[in-house]
Structures are given as structure tokens and as C-alpha cells.
Short mmCIF file of C-alpha atoms in Angstrom, two decimals:
data_model
loop_
_atom_site.label_atom_id
_atom_site.label_comp_id
_atom_site.label_asym_id
_atom_site.label_seq_id
_atom_site.Cartn_x
_atom_site.Cartn_y
_atom_site.Cartn_z
CA UNK A 1 65.45 94.31 -0.55
CA UNK A 2 64.32 95.31 -4.02
CA UNK A 3 60.99 97.04 -4.47
CA UNK A 4 58.64 95.89 -7.23
CA UNK A 5 57.73 98.51 -9.78
CA UNK A 6 54.31 97.95 -11.35
CA UNK A 7 52.03 94.92 -11.33
CA UNK A 8 53.66 92.99 -14.17
CA UNK A 9 57.14 91.54 -14.62
CA UNK A 10 59.51 93.55 -16.77
CA UNK A 11 60.42 91.83 -20.03
CA UNK A 12 63.01 93.16 -22.44
CA UNK A 13 62.21 92.76 -26.13
CA UNK A 14 64.66 92.08 -28.94
CA UNK A 15 64.49 90.81 -32.49
CA UNK A 16 66.20 87.82 -34.09
CA UNK A 17 64.05 84.96 -32.77
CA UNK A 18 63.81 81.89 -35.00
CA UNK A 19 61.49 78.90 -35.28
CA UNK A 20 58.51 80.57 -33.59
CA UNK A 21 55.19 80.86 -35.42
CA UNK A 22 52.62 83.46 -34.40
CA UNK A 23 48.92 82.75 -35.01
CA UNK A 24 49.90 79.08 -35.07
CA UNK A 25 46.38 78.03 -34.13
CA UNK A 26 45.36 79.05 -37.63
CA UNK A 27 46.65 75.64 -38.70
CA UNK A 28 43.11 74.50 -37.81
CA UNK A 29 41.74 76.62 -40.65
CA UNK A 30 44.49 75.51 -43.03
CA UNK A 31 43.69 71.86 -42.32
CA UNK A 32 39.99 72.57 -42.80
CA UNK A 33 40.74 74.04 -46.23
CA UNK A 34 42.79 70.98 -47.15
CA UNK A 35 40.42 68.32 -45.82
CA UNK A 36 37.34 69.97 -47.30
CA UNK A 37 38.95 70.30 -50.72
CA UNK A 38 38.07 74.00 -50.85
CA UNK A 39 41.52 74.92 -52.17
CA UNK A 40 41.16 72.57 -55.13
CA UNK A 41 37.58 73.70 -55.82
CA UNK A 42 38.39 77.43 -55.77
CA UNK A 43 41.57 76.93 -57.81
CA UNK A 44 39.70 75.00 -60.50
CA UNK A 45 36.85 77.54 -60.54
CA UNK A 46 39.22 80.48 -61.10
CA UNK A 47 41.42 78.80 -63.72
CA UNK A 48 39.94 80.92 -66.57
CA UNK A 49 41.22 84.05 -64.81
CA UNK A 50 44.77 82.82 -64.27
CA UNK A 51 47.19 84.67 -66.53
CA UNK A 52 49.87 82.80 -68.41
CA UNK A 53 53.19 82.55 -66.57
CA UNK A 54 51.46 83.64 -63.36
CA UNK A 55 53.47 82.72 -60.27
CA UNK A 56 50.54 82.69 -57.85
CA UNK A 57 47.36 80.68 -58.38
CA UNK A 58 44.24 82.93 -58.18
CA UNK A 59 42.44 80.40 -55.99
CA UNK A 60 45.32 80.35 -53.50
CA UNK A 61 45.47 84.15 -53.43
CA UNK A 62 41.73 84.43 -52.77
CA UNK A 63 41.90 81.81 -50.02
CA UNK A 64 44.88 83.59 -48.42
CA UNK A 65 42.81 86.78 -48.15
CA UNK A 66 39.89 84.78 -46.74
CA UNK A 67 42.20 83.21 -44.13
CA UNK A 68 43.48 86.65 -43.16
CA UNK A 69 39.90 87.85 -42.76
CA UNK A 70 39.03 84.78 -40.69
CA UNK A 71 41.94 85.65 -38.40
CA UNK A 72 40.62 89.17 -37.89
CA UNK A 73 41.83 91.14 -40.91
CA UNK A 74 39.58 93.77 -42.45
CA UNK A 75 41.42 94.80 -45.64
CA UNK A 76 43.44 93.24 -48.45
CA UNK A 77 46.75 94.39 -46.96
CA UNK A 78 46.19 92.21 -43.89
CA UNK A 79 47.29 89.23 -45.96
CA UNK A 80 50.80 90.31 -44.86
CA UNK A 81 50.08 88.42 -41.62
CA UNK A 82 50.18 85.18 -43.64
CA UNK A 83 53.12 86.27 -45.76
CA UNK A 84 55.21 86.54 -42.60
CA UNK A 85 54.73 82.81 -41.87
CA UNK A 86 55.65 80.92 -45.07
CA UNK A 87 56.35 77.78 -43.07
CA UNK A 88 52.66 77.41 -42.33
CA UNK A 89 50.87 79.26 -45.13
CA UNK A 90 53.27 78.72 -48.01
CA UNK A 91 54.10 81.43 -50.55
CA UNK A 92 51.72 84.37 -50.29
CA UNK A 93 51.28 86.97 -53.03
CA UNK A 94 52.37 90.57 -52.61
CA UNK A 95 49.87 93.35 -51.93
CA UNK A 96 49.92 94.63 -55.56
CA UNK A 97 49.31 91.09 -56.85
CA UNK A 98 46.35 90.66 -54.50
CA UNK A 99 44.92 94.03 -55.51
CA UNK A 100 45.28 93.25 -59.23
CA UNK A 101 43.54 89.91 -58.78
CA UNK A 102 40.57 91.54 -57.06
CA UNK A 103 40.33 94.04 -59.93
CA UNK A 104 40.44 91.20 -62.45
CA UNK A 105 37.75 89.22 -60.63
CA UNK A 106 35.58 92.31 -60.25
CA UNK A 107 35.80 92.91 -64.00
CA UNK A 108 34.65 89.32 -64.58
CA UNK A 109 31.22 90.14 -63.17
CA UNK A 110 28.64 87.40 -62.73
CA UNK A 111 30.86 84.74 -64.34
CA UNK A 112 33.37 85.05 -61.51
CA UNK A 113 30.70 85.18 -58.81
CA UNK A 114 29.00 82.10 -60.24
CA UNK A 115 32.29 80.19 -60.39
CA UNK A 116 33.17 81.01 -56.76
CA UNK A 117 29.66 80.18 -55.53
CA UNK A 118 29.57 76.86 -57.34
CA UNK A 119 32.91 75.91 -55.78
CA UNK A 120 31.59 76.79 -52.34
CA UNK A 121 28.36 74.84 -52.90
CA UNK A 122 30.28 71.76 -54.04
CA UNK A 123 32.57 71.96 -51.00
CA UNK A 124 29.67 72.59 -48.64
CA UNK A 125 27.92 69.38 -49.68
CA UNK A 126 31.16 67.46 -49.12
CA UNK A 127 31.71 69.03 -45.68
CA UNK A 128 28.16 68.21 -44.58
CA UNK A 129 28.73 64.58 -45.53
CA UNK A 130 31.97 64.53 -43.54
CA UNK A 131 30.24 66.13 -40.53
CA UNK A 132 27.60 63.41 -40.32
CA UNK A 133 25.52 63.83 -37.15
CA UNK A 134 26.83 67.36 -36.55
CA UNK A 135 25.84 68.65 -40.01
CA UNK A 136 23.01 71.21 -40.31
CA UNK A 137 20.88 68.67 -42.20
CA UNK A 138 21.41 65.83 -39.72
CA UNK A 139 17.75 66.08 -38.67
CA UNK A 140 16.48 65.91 -42.23
CA UNK A 141 15.70 69.63 -42.47
CA UNK A 142 17.66 72.78 -43.30
CA UNK A 143 16.76 76.24 -42.00
CA UNK A 144 17.85 79.36 -43.90
CA UNK A 145 17.53 82.78 -42.27
CA UNK A 146 17.43 85.91 -44.45
CA UNK A 147 18.24 89.29 -42.95
CA UNK A 148 19.60 92.66 -43.90
CA UNK A 149 22.87 94.13 -42.62
CA UNK A 150 23.75 97.82 -42.41
CA UNK A 151 27.42 98.44 -43.24
CA UNK A 152 28.54 101.97 -42.45
CA UNK A 153 30.80 103.74 -44.94
CA UNK A 154 33.13 106.52 -43.85
CA UNK A 155 33.85 107.69 -47.39
CA UNK A 156 31.85 108.23 -50.57
CA UNK A 157 32.01 104.76 -52.11
CA UNK A 158 29.97 103.58 -55.06
CA UNK A 159 26.31 102.94 -54.10
CA UNK A 160 26.86 104.22 -50.56
CA UNK A 161 23.75 106.15 -49.52
CA UNK A 162 21.78 107.27 -46.52
CA UNK A 163 20.19 104.32 -44.71
CA UNK A 164 16.85 104.04 -42.91
CA UNK A 165 18.74 104.34 -39.59
CA UNK A 166 20.07 107.74 -40.66
CA UNK A 167 23.57 106.39 -41.21
CA UNK A 168 25.55 106.30 -44.48
CA UNK A 169 26.72 103.17 -46.25
CA UNK A 170 25.38 99.96 -47.78
CA UNK A 171 22.53 97.59 -46.98
CA UNK A 172 23.47 94.02 -48.02
CA UNK A 173 20.91 91.23 -47.76
CA UNK A 174 22.36 87.97 -46.46
CA UNK A 175 21.29 84.38 -45.87
CA UNK A 176 22.60 82.00 -43.20
CA UNK A 177 22.08 78.30 -42.59
CA UNK A 178 21.17 77.82 -38.93
CA UNK A 179 23.17 75.08 -37.17
CA UNK A 180 20.70 74.94 -34.29
CA UNK A 181 21.42 75.05 -30.59
CA UNK A 182 24.50 72.82 -30.95
CA UNK A 183 26.43 75.04 -33.35
CA UNK A 184 26.64 78.42 -35.03
CA UNK A 185 25.77 79.01 -38.67
CA UNK A 186 27.25 79.52 -42.13
CA UNK A 187 26.58 82.08 -44.88
CA UNK A 188 24.89 80.98 -48.09
CA UNK A 189 24.05 84.28 -49.77
CA UNK A 190 25.14 87.92 -49.76
CA UNK A 191 23.68 90.51 -52.13
CA UNK A 192 25.33 93.92 -52.04
CA UNK A 193 22.77 96.71 -52.15
CA UNK A 194 22.82 100.49 -51.90
CA UNK A 195 22.34 102.01 -48.49
CA UNK A 196 18.85 103.24 -49.33
CA UNK A 197 17.62 99.80 -50.45
CA UNK A 198 14.30 98.91 -48.86
CA UNK A 199 14.01 96.40 -46.03
CA UNK A 200 10.99 94.72 -47.62
CA UNK A 201 12.00 94.72 -51.30
CA UNK A 202 10.53 91.45 -52.59
CA UNK A 203 12.81 91.22 -55.65
CA UNK A 204 15.93 91.35 -53.45
CA UNK A 205 14.53 88.71 -51.10
CA UNK A 206 13.81 86.42 -54.05
CA UNK A 207 17.33 86.82 -55.45
CA UNK A 208 18.88 86.17 -52.02
CA UNK A 209 16.68 83.10 -51.49
CA UNK A 210 17.67 81.75 -54.92
CA UNK A 211 21.37 82.19 -54.14
CA UNK A 212 20.89 80.54 -50.74
CA UNK A 213 19.07 77.53 -52.20
CA UNK A 214 21.79 77.12 -54.85
CA UNK A 215 24.32 76.70 -52.02
CA UNK A 216 22.44 73.76 -50.50
CA UNK A 217 22.74 70.13 -51.56
CA UNK A 218 20.32 69.37 -54.41
CA UNK A 219 17.96 67.45 -52.11
CA UNK A 220 17.22 70.68 -50.22
CA UNK A 221 16.79 73.13 -53.07
CA UNK A 222 13.05 72.54 -53.06
CA UNK A 223 10.55 70.80 -50.86
CA UNK A 224 9.17 71.09 -47.34
CA UNK A 225 12.47 69.99 -45.74
CA UNK A 226 13.89 73.46 -46.39
CA UNK A 227 12.58 76.24 -44.16
CA UNK A 228 13.02 79.90 -45.12
CA UNK A 229 12.75 82.33 -42.19
CA UNK A 230 12.66 86.11 -42.39
CA UNK A 231 11.59 89.04 -40.30
CA UNK A 232 8.76 91.32 -41.38
CA UNK A 233 10.92 92.57 -44.26
CA UNK A 234 10.05 89.35 -46.10
CA UNK A 235 6.32 89.59 -45.35
CA UNK A 236 5.23 90.74 -48.81
CA UNK A 237 2.69 89.19 -51.15
CA UNK A 238 5.27 88.74 -53.91
CA UNK A 239 7.90 87.01 -51.78
CA UNK A 240 5.48 84.73 -49.91
CA UNK A 241 3.85 83.88 -53.24
CA UNK A 242 7.26 82.97 -54.67
CA UNK A 243 8.00 80.70 -51.69
CA UNK A 244 4.64 78.96 -52.06
CA UNK A 245 4.81 78.39 -55.81
CA UNK A 246 4.01 74.94 -57.15
CA UNK A 247 7.04 72.70 -57.76
CA UNK A 248 8.95 74.70 -55.17
CA UNK A 249 7.01 73.62 -52.08
CA UNK A 250 9.32 75.34 -49.61
CA UNK A 251 8.41 75.69 -45.95
CA UNK A 252 8.43 79.26 -44.71
CA UNK A 253 8.12 81.24 -41.51
CA UNK A 254 7.88 84.91 -42.40
CA UNK A 255 7.34 87.86 -40.09
CA UNK A 256 4.34 90.03 -40.96
CA UNK A 257 3.55 93.69 -40.47
CA UNK A 258 0.49 94.17 -38.27
CA UNK A 259 -2.05 95.96 -40.43
CA UNK A 260 -5.29 97.49 -39.18
CA UNK A 261 -7.22 94.43 -40.40
CA UNK A 262 -4.91 92.10 -38.46
CA UNK A 263 -5.12 94.33 -35.41
CA UNK A 264 -8.92 94.25 -35.44
CA UNK A 265 -8.89 90.46 -35.89
CA UNK A 266 -6.68 90.12 -32.83
CA UNK A 267 -9.01 92.25 -30.74
CA UNK A 268 -11.94 90.02 -31.73
CA UNK A 269 -10.13 86.77 -30.94
CA UNK A 270 -11.80 84.99 -27.98
CA UNK A 271 -9.84 84.17 -24.85
CA UNK A 272 -10.17 80.47 -25.64
CA UNK A 273 -8.16 80.95 -28.86
CA UNK A 274 -4.99 81.84 -26.96
CA UNK A 275 -2.59 79.19 -25.68
CA UNK A 276 0.56 79.77 -23.61
CA UNK A 277 3.85 80.18 -25.48
CA UNK A 278 6.66 77.78 -24.59
CA UNK A 279 10.37 78.04 -23.83
CA UNK A 280 13.04 75.96 -25.64
CA UNK A 281 13.09 73.70 -22.58
CA UNK A 282 9.38 72.95 -23.08
CA UNK A 283 8.26 74.97 -20.06
CA UNK A 284 5.49 77.54 -20.35
CA UNK A 285 6.75 81.04 -21.11
CA UNK A 286 5.41 83.36 -18.48
CA UNK A 287 3.33 86.25 -19.78
CA UNK A 288 3.21 85.17 -23.45
CA UNK A 289 0.40 83.63 -25.50
CA UNK A 290 -0.12 82.58 -29.13
CA UNK A 291 -3.18 82.17 -31.33
CA UNK A 292 -3.99 81.45 -34.96
CA UNK A 293 -5.98 84.10 -36.81
CA UNK A 294 -8.14 83.14 -39.79
CA UNK A 295 -10.81 84.79 -41.89
CA UNK A 296 -10.67 87.79 -44.19
CA UNK A 297 -7.13 88.76 -43.15
CA UNK A 298 -5.84 85.87 -45.31
CA UNK A 299 -7.63 87.05 -48.44
CA UNK A 300 -5.18 87.54 -51.31
CA UNK A 301 -2.41 85.48 -49.70
CA UNK A 302 -1.29 82.05 -50.98
CA UNK A 303 -3.47 79.06 -50.22
CA UNK A 304 -2.41 77.16 -47.12
CA UNK A 305 -0.88 80.17 -45.36
CA UNK A 306 -1.43 80.36 -41.60
CA UNK A 307 -1.23 83.56 -39.57
CA UNK A 308 0.08 83.08 -36.02
CA UNK A 309 -0.20 85.91 -33.48
CA UNK A 310 1.81 86.36 -30.32
CA UNK A 311 1.10 88.67 -27.43
CA UNK A 312 3.47 89.18 -24.52
CA UNK A 313 3.98 91.49 -21.61
CA UNK A 314 6.69 93.96 -22.68
CA UNK A 315 10.03 94.02 -20.96
CA UNK A 316 10.49 96.66 -18.23
CA UNK A 317 11.16 100.01 -19.85
CA UNK A 318 9.97 98.94 -23.32
CA UNK A 319 7.64 101.34 -25.09
CA UNK A 320 4.41 100.05 -26.60
CA UNK A 321 3.61 100.69 -30.24
CA UNK A 322 0.37 101.82 -31.84
CA UNK A 323 -0.19 98.25 -33.08
CA UNK A 324 -0.03 96.82 -29.53
CA UNK A 325 -3.17 96.23 -27.49
CA UNK A 326 -4.22 96.01 -23.84
CA UNK A 327 -0.70 96.75 -22.67
CA UNK A 328 0.71 93.70 -24.49
CA UNK A 329 3.28 93.62 -27.31
CA UNK A 330 1.80 92.07 -30.48
CA UNK A 331 3.80 90.34 -33.23
CA UNK A 332 2.75 87.94 -35.95
CA UNK A 333 4.23 85.68 -38.62
CA UNK A 334 2.98 83.57 -41.51
CA UNK A 335 3.79 79.93 -42.13
CA UNK A 336 2.59 77.03 -44.26
CA UNK A 337 3.62 74.32 -41.79
CA UNK A 338 0.81 72.02 -40.67
CA UNK A 339 0.35 69.29 -38.06
CA UNK A 340 2.54 71.25 -35.62
CA UNK A 341 1.22 72.98 -32.47
CA UNK A 342 1.15 76.74 -32.88
CA UNK A 343 3.27 77.17 -29.74
CA UNK A 344 6.02 75.07 -31.37
CA UNK A 345 5.70 77.08 -34.60
CA UNK A 346 6.05 80.32 -32.64
CA UNK A 347 9.13 79.00 -30.82
CA UNK A 348 10.64 77.98 -34.16
CA UNK A 349 10.07 81.45 -35.58
CA UNK A 350 11.42 83.12 -32.43
CA UNK A 351 14.67 81.24 -32.93
CA UNK A 352 15.17 83.35 -36.05
CA UNK A 353 16.83 85.77 -33.63
CA UNK A 354 19.96 83.62 -33.98
CA UNK A 355 20.46 85.36 -37.32
CA UNK A 356 21.50 88.39 -35.28
CA UNK A 357 24.34 86.28 -33.85
CA UNK A 358 25.42 85.38 -37.38
CA UNK A 359 25.38 89.07 -38.35
CA UNK A 360 27.48 89.92 -35.30
CA UNK A 361 29.99 87.27 -36.35
CA UNK A 362 30.00 88.65 -39.90
CA UNK A 363 30.71 92.16 -38.65
CA UNK A 364 33.65 90.76 -36.70
CA UNK A 365 34.85 88.95 -39.84
CA UNK A 366 35.36 91.54 -42.52
CA UNK A 367 31.90 93.08 -42.66
CA UNK A 368 32.56 95.97 -40.30
CA UNK A 369 33.16 98.01 -43.44
CA UNK A 370 33.60 97.51 -47.17
CA UNK A 371 37.26 98.40 -47.80
CA UNK A 372 37.11 98.93 -51.58
CA UNK A 373 35.53 101.68 -53.68
CA UNK A 374 33.65 100.08 -56.57
CA UNK A 375 30.53 98.00 -56.04
CA UNK A 376 31.94 95.13 -58.15
CA UNK A 377 35.08 95.06 -56.00
CA UNK A 378 33.08 95.07 -52.79
CA UNK A 379 30.93 92.22 -54.07
CA UNK A 380 34.16 90.20 -54.42
CA UNK A 381 34.99 91.25 -50.86
CA UNK A 382 31.59 89.89 -49.76
CA UNK A 383 32.49 86.54 -51.33
CA UNK A 384 35.80 86.59 -49.45
CA UNK A 385 33.94 87.31 -46.20
CA UNK A 386 31.61 84.40 -46.87
CA UNK A 387 34.53 82.03 -47.48
CA UNK A 388 36.08 83.17 -44.19
CA UNK A 389 32.79 82.59 -42.36
CA UNK A 390 32.44 79.19 -44.04
CA UNK A 391 35.81 78.16 -42.63
CA UNK A 392 34.90 79.49 -39.20
CA UNK A 393 31.74 77.35 -39.30
CA UNK A 394 33.18 74.21 -40.91
CA UNK A 395 36.20 73.93 -38.62
CA UNK A 396 34.10 73.68 -35.41
CA UNK A 397 31.65 71.38 -37.18
CA UNK A 398 34.42 68.96 -38.14
CA UNK A 399 36.92 69.35 -35.30
CA UNK A 400 35.37 70.79 -32.12
CA UNK A 401 32.90 69.30 -29.65
CA UNK A 402 30.31 70.36 -27.07
CA UNK A 403 30.62 73.98 -25.91
CA UNK A 404 33.58 74.84 -28.15
CA UNK A 405 31.41 74.26 -31.23
CA UNK A 406 29.40 77.33 -30.30
CA UNK A 407 32.36 79.69 -29.94
CA UNK A 408 32.04 82.77 -32.11
CA UNK A 409 34.94 84.10 -34.24
CA UNK A 410 36.28 86.49 -31.61
CA UNK A 411 36.56 83.72 -29.02
CA UNK A 412 38.12 81.34 -31.53
CA UNK A 413 40.76 83.96 -32.34
CA UNK A 414 41.49 84.78 -28.71
CA UNK A 415 41.77 81.21 -27.44
CA UNK A 416 42.78 79.07 -30.41
CA UNK A 417 44.10 80.98 -33.41
CA UNK A 418 46.31 83.38 -31.45
CA UNK A 419 48.27 80.55 -29.83
CA UNK A 420 51.97 80.63 -30.70
CA UNK A 421 54.04 77.53 -31.39
CA UNK A 422 57.52 76.42 -32.30
CA UNK A 423 57.94 74.94 -35.76
CA UNK A 424 60.43 72.09 -35.96
CA UNK A 425 61.46 69.67 -38.69
CA UNK A 426 61.91 66.02 -37.76
CA UNK A 427 62.09 63.09 -40.17
CA UNK A 428 61.53 65.54 -43.02
CA UNK A 429 58.19 66.55 -41.53
CA UNK A 430 57.26 69.94 -40.14
CA UNK A 431 55.61 69.92 -36.73
CA UNK A 432 54.11 72.61 -34.54
CA UNK A 433 54.85 72.43 -30.82
CA UNK A 434 52.32 74.41 -28.81
CA UNK A 435 53.13 75.61 -25.31
CA UNK A 436 52.05 73.24 -22.56
CA UNK A 437 50.92 76.08 -20.30
CA UNK A 438 48.46 77.53 -22.85
CA UNK A 439 45.02 76.70 -21.41
CA UNK A 440 43.55 75.60 -24.75
CA UNK A 441 46.48 73.63 -26.18
CA UNK A 442 44.54 70.42 -25.58
CA UNK A 443 41.57 71.78 -27.54
CA UNK A 444 43.86 72.65 -30.47
CA UNK A 445 45.69 69.32 -30.56
CA UNK A 446 42.49 67.28 -30.19
CA UNK A 447 40.87 69.27 -33.00
CA UNK A 448 43.90 68.71 -35.23
CA UNK A 449 43.73 64.98 -34.52
CA UNK A 450 40.09 64.90 -35.63
CA UNK A 451 40.93 66.78 -38.83
CA UNK A 452 43.86 64.48 -39.57
CA UNK A 453 41.54 61.48 -39.21
CA UNK A 454 39.35 62.78 -42.05
CA UNK A 455 40.30 61.20 -45.39
CA UNK A 456 41.95 63.48 -47.91
CA UNK A 457 39.72 64.62 -50.79
CA UNK A 458 40.00 62.37 -53.81
#
């Protein structure tokens, strides 16, 4: 009788295998690129930067890096993962070619950034039309969340500086379109800033909001159907005034810093002014109340602005701040929305916390660090990260259903993209055969069938 050694079966490894594709589930992203027309849009946008007699198209090279980042890569050299599978990803440029292209695009400055962003905006509008009822604008409104991201740097890169959290690195400001409870979100703006950039710098918020609006279909670039949400970093006179300007007419829900005047107004608010806060299910939220504050605290702010206060019993172990009162945590936000109960407005603003989920996904998709040295190069890297996040948002929107639509990048990689398959050629067509025993093979094949049913871009 033989004794077992260890808890796992012993497997001997050897090289020389043929016809097996690793990361075969990434075909979902490749099909998303093809069906959305993103490859054609990026290739056309970068035509001015293609050198004569170049073997590799700049658009294809940039998309290859974005695909590598979407699959978990965090530097330019990780494109080698695609180069090892030419049967699925086609010819992939060498590392020096990729590096030279990034240098060329970085030298192009705003012209390159504008070209890439216009290609993404054009593709985004097309994808939303294809998505139909699952698109972010299916309800007739689009919500854009603005938030800052701290990216730690472990070396002295250009514009790296001490941050307000006593770390060292950069402080980009990003914008995300919220897909709601049925989906995730997609990036629409990323402005690279020095590590010591302020959290409430109005000029940076305005630039980020402009870039975000330019990514939306034209119908949502102005008007009440577009909601801009921020934390208290956006609660400045200049930024709120910009949002409320005539001919822009944007809806906004902006966190506010509790000043002494606001604090005194809250203390004077009668008990009858407070109404219970609500949960997403519609039930009353225990230990939380909301009220609208008016009067002198609105002096100097744009006409039509409403100030909504919220008080809530703090969580066990939470420390109260000097701006809290009567043992309750106080927060407030400003909005110009009318004809909506203040409890519903407060719930809508509270859902801004989903931006933290988008930031977590961005950190897991190339934003854990900025791998290059120059600021211009790292701004190109930010565009690559956004393309990768676009693909990770568009693929579930077009191909996945129910719970799988809400999977974050790490879960998509673990369950779908990491699946291996055998590549075979029959009737002059290449096919991927996924293992029957893989628990999520059915999810992959069903998603591919939905993508194949989408008409090819004209």
C-alpha cells in the first residue's frame, strides 16, 4: 500500500505542448474591441503619428498594451503576455517598439491626447447604443462621479511630491460614469497632477468635468439630465458656479465642508425640519435623518442651490469631529435638483460612494503605480489605463447578464480571462475549445455568443 505524500497530486511538468492558449478568456475583450469598432477608431486617430514603412500600426500597439493592462499587467513589458499568443492576439510589437511609440505619443502632447479621447468618445456613444437597456443612459440620465486618487511612487519621478496623506507620489483627478446598481462604471476623465495638488482645487475640477462631458454623447454634454457628483473637494464657490452657469444647466450633487455658519444653522433647525433617511430598498434608515437648511448660509452661492444636511449615529468605534453635534455625525451636500424629496436626494448623493469601487478597480488595472518617469509619458499611461477600464466595463455591458455584470476586474480575470483553451483550425476557421470542467465555461461561451450576435461596425 502506497502512502500519499502531501495534499495535492504530483504532476510532472515539461515543455513542448502545442495548440493550447493561456488567458484564452481574453477573447471576450478582443471581441469587444472588434464589435465596438475601437480598433478602427484608435488606428484612425493615431494615423498622423505612424511613421512611413512602419510594420506595426500605432493604434494596434496602444490597444495591445491596454489589453495587457486589462488582463492584469502593470507595465509596458507585460505586453509580452499577448506576444506569446499570436493565434489570438495577432502580431504584437516588441518591447522597444512599444517604448518608442509611448515616447512619440508623449512628445505629441495635447494633440495626441485629444485624438485618443475623441476616438474613445466616438466608440463610447456607439457602445451605449448597442447596449440598449443596459446602457448607463437607459433611464434618460447620466451620472458622473469626480474623485481624486493617490498613486504612490517608489522613485523620484517627475511631479511626484509629498501628498496630504504623508505619502509620496501623484494625485490624479478622475471621473467615472456610474452604471447604477446593475453594473459597474467606466472612466471618462483622468488628469495627472502632482502629489501635492489640492483636493479642492476648483480649476482642476473644472478641467476634469470638461473632459468627462466631452466623453458623453452630445445630448448629455449639457442640461439637467447629466448629474455631476463630487465629495467635499468639489464644494467650492468657483466650481459650483461653473456647474450652474447659464447655457450649461447641469445637475449637481456636491459635498460641502461644514463651516461654523452651517454648524450654527444646523443647531437652530427645529425637530420638525428633520425627516428619516431611507435605504436603497425604500425602508427607513435607522438612526439617520435629513433636513434642508436655508437662510444666510446660502448667501454668495448660485441661485437655486439647496443645502441638505444629514445627521446619523456614528458607527461603533468611530470618533466624532468638532463639526459634529449632540453625539451625531453631520455631513452636508449642495444640489440644484427640485421636485424630489430630500431623503431621495440624500440617498442619491450617498451612492457617490460607488466611486470608491471604481477607484479600487482602477488600482487593480494599471493605476497601482505610474511605471514611467516623465509626466507626459505617464499621462499616456493614464489613457491606456482608461482604455483598459473601458473594455472591462463595455464587455460586461454587452455580453454578461445579472450578477456577472457587476464582477470587478479581479474576479473577471480569475474566473473568465484566465481560462485556458485549445485552439483548433477547422474549415479554415480558428476555434477555441474551453475545458468542460471549468466552472465558468458556460458564462464565457454565452458571452461570446452575445458578442457574435452584435453586427460588425460599418
